[in-house]
mmCIF file of C-alpha atoms and ligand atoms in Angstrom:
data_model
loop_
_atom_site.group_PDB
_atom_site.id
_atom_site.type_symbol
_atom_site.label_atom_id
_atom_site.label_comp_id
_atom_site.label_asym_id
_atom_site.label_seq_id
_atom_site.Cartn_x
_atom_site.Cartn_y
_atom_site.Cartn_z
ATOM 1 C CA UNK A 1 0.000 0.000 0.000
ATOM 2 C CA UNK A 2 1.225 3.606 -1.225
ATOM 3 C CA UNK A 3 2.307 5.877 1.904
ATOM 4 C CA UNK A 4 -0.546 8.327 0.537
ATOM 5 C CA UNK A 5 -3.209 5.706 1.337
ATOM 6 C CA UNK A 6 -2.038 5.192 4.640
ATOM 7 C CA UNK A 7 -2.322 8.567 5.490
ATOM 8 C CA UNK A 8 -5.305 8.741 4.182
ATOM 9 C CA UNK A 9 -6.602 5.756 5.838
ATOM 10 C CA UNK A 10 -5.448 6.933 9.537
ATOM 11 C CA UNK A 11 -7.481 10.129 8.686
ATOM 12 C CA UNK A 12 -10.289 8.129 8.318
ATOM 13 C CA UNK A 13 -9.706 6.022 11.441
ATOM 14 C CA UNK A 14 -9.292 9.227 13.436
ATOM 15 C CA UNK A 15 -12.435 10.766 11.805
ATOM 16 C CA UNK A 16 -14.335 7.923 12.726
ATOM 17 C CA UNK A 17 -12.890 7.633 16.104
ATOM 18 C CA UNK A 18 -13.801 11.538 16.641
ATOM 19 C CA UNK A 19 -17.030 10.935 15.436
ATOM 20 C CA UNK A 20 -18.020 8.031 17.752
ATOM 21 C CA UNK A 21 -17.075 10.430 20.648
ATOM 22 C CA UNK A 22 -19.970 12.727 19.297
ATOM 23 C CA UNK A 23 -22.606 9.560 18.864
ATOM 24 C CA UNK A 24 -22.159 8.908 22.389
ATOM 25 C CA UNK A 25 -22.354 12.379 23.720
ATOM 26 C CA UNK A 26 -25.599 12.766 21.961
ATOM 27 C CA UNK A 27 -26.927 9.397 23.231
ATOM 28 C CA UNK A 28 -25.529 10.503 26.664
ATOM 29 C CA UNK A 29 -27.405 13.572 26.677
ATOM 30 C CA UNK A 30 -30.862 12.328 25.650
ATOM 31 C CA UNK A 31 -30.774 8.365 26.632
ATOM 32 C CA UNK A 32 -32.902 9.369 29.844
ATOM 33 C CA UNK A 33 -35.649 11.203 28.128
ATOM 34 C CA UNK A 34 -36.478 7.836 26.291
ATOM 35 C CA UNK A 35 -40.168 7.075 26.943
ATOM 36 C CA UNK A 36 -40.160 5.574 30.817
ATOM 37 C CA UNK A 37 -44.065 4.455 30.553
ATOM 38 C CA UNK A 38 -42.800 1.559 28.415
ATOM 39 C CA UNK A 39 -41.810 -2.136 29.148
ATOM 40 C CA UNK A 40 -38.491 -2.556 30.674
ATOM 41 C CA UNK A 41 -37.407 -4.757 27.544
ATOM 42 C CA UNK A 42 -38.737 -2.143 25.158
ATOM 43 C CA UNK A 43 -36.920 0.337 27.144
ATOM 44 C CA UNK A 44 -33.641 -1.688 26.390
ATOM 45 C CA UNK A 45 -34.450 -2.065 22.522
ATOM 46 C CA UNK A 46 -35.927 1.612 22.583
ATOM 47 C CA UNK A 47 -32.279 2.739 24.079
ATOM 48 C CA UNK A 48 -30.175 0.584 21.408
ATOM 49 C CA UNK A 49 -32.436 1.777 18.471
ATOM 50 C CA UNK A 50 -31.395 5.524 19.610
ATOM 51 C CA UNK A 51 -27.427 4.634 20.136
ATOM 52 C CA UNK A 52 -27.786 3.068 16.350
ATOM 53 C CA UNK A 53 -29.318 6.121 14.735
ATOM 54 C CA UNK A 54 -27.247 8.512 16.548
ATOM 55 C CA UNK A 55 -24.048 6.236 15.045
ATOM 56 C CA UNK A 56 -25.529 6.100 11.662
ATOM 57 C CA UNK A 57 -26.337 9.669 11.421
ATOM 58 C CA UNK A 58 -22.014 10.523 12.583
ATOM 59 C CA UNK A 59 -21.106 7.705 10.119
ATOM 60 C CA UNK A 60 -22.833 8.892 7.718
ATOM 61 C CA UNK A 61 -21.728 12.772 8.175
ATOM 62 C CA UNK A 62 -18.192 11.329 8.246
ATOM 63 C CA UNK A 63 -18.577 9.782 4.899
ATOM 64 C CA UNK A 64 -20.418 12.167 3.037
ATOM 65 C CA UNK A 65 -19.693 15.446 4.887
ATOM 66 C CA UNK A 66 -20.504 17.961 2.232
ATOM 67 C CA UNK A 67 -23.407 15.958 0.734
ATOM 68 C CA UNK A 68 -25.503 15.380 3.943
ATOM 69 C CA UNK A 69 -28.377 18.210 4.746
ATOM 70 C CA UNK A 70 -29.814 18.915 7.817
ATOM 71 C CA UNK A 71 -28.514 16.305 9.584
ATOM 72 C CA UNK A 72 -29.631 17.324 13.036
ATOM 73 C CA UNK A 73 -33.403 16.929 11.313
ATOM 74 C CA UNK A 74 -32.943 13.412 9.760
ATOM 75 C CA UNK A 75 -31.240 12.279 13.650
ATOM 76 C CA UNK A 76 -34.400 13.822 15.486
ATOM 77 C CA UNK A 77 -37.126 12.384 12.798
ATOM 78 C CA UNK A 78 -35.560 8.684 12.764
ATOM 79 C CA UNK A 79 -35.675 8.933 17.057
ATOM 80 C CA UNK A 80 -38.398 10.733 18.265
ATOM 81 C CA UNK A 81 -40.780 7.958 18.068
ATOM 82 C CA UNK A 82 -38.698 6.667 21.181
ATOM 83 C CA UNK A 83 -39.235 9.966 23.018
ATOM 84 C CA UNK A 84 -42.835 10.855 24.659
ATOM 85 C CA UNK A 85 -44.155 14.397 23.877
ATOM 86 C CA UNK A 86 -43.370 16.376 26.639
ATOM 87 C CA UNK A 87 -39.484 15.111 26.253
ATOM 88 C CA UNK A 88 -39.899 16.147 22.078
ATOM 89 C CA UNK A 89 -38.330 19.646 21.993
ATOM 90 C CA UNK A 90 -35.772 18.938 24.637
ATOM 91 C CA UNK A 91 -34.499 16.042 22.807
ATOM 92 C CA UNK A 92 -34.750 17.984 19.177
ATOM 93 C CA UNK A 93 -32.375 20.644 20.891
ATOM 94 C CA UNK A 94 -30.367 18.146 22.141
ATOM 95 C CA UNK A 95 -30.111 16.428 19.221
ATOM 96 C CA UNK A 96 -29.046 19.915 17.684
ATOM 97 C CA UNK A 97 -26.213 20.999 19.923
ATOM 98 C CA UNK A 98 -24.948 17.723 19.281
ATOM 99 C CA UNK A 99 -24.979 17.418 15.798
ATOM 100 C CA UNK A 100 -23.964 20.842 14.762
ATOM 101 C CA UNK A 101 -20.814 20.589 17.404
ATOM 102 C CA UNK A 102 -19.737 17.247 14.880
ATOM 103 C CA UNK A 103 -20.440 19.124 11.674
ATOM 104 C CA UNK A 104 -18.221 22.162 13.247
ATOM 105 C CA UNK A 105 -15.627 19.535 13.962
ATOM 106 C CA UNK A 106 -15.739 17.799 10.614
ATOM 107 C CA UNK A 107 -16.373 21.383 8.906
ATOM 108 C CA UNK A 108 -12.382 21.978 10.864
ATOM 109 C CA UNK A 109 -11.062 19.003 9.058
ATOM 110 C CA UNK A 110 -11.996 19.919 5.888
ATOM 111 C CA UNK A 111 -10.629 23.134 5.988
ATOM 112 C CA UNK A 112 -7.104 22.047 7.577
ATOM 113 C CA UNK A 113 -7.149 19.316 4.207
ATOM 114 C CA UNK A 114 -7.754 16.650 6.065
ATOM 115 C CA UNK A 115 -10.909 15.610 3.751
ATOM 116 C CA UNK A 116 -10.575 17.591 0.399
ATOM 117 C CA UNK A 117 -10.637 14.249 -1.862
ATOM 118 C CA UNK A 118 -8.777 12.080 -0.286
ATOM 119 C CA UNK A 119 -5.869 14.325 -1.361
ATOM 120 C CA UNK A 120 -2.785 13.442 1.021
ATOM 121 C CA UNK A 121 -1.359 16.592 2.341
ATOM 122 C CA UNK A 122 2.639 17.051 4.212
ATOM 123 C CA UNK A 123 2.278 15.818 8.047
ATOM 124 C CA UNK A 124 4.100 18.759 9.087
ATOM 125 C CA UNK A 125 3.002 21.896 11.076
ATOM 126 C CA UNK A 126 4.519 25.467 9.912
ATOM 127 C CA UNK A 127 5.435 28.065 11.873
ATOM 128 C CA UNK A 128 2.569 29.844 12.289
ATOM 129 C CA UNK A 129 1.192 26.077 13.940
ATOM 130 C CA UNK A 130 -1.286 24.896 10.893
ATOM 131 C CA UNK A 131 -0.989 22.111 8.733
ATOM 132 C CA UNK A 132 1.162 22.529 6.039
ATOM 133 C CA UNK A 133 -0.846 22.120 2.795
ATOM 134 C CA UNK A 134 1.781 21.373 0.524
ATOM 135 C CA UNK A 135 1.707 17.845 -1.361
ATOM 136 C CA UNK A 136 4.154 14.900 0.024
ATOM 137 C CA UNK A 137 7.008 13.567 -1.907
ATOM 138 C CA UNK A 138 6.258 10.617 -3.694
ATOM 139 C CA UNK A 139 5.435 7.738 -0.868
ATOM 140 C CA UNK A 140 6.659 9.775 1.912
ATOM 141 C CA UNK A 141 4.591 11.632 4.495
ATOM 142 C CA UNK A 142 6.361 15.325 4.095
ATOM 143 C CA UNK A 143 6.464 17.372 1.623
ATOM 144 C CA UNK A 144 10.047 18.968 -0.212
ATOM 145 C CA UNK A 145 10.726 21.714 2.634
ATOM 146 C CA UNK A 146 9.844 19.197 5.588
ATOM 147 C CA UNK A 147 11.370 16.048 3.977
ATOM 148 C CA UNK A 148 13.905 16.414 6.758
ATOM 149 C CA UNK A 149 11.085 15.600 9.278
ATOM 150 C CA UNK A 150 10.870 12.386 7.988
ATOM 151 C CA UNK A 151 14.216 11.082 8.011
ATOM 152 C CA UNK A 152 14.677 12.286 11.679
ATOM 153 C CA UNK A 153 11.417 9.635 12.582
ATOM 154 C CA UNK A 154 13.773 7.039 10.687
ATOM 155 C CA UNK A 155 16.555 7.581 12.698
ATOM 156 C CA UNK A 156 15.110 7.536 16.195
HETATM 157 ZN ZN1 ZN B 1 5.379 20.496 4.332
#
């Protein structure tokens, strides 16, 4: 495998990993608004069905980040059913905060050139302490200026 899909691949990984953390503070924030009037095993499946959606809904933003509208909207519409009516606005904010705080974090990525196409970009950091945008050498990680950055990982 070329060095440029390997960095592109641990992007992913971290994107992912980042956007799990967001699933679970959503879940976290509204898993005790689910409907309490129901059966205790219904409660259980009612509590998975919401974790699912809320991964489906990051995995989905992860993967198709430019692409995916209002998706704070399609979240609350596939979950409310699980919610009773007096919990519904809470759990549409909720859902909100939580969703727009991902997109802000992906919307970050994207502009440091983490995301543009699947275009590698130089590891390093510049001076001024943002990601230097300049294309890698050929199956290394830097690019021409910061090529030294890369044989000082060999050596230690
Ligand atoms: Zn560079």
């Amino acid at each position: 495998m070329a060095a440029r899909d390997i960095v592109i691949e641990e992007y992913t990984a971290q994107l992912q990993a980042c956007m799990y953390q967001y699933s679970r503070a959503i879940y976290r924030s509204i898993k005790d608004l689910i409907d309490p009037y129901v059966a205790p095993e219904l409660h259980l499946e009612y509590r998975r069905a919401v974790l699912d959606q809320c991964e489906q809904t990051m995995e989905r933003l992860a993967k198709d980040p430019l692409y995916f509208a209002k998706p704070d909207r399609a979240l609350f519409q596939d979950i409310r059913r699980y919610f009773p009516i007096t919990a519904q606005a809470e759990v549409a904010w909720a859902v909100k905060e939580g969703v727009t705080a991902a997109v802000a974090f992906i919307e970050e990525q994207i502009e440091a050139g983490a995301l543009d196409g699947g275009v590698a970009r130089c590891r390093a950091t510049t001076r001024k302490g943002k990601p230097c945008q300049r294309t890698p050498l050929p199956e290394r990680d830097y690019c021409p200026s910061h090529q030294h950055l890369e044989r000082s990982k060999v050596a230690a």
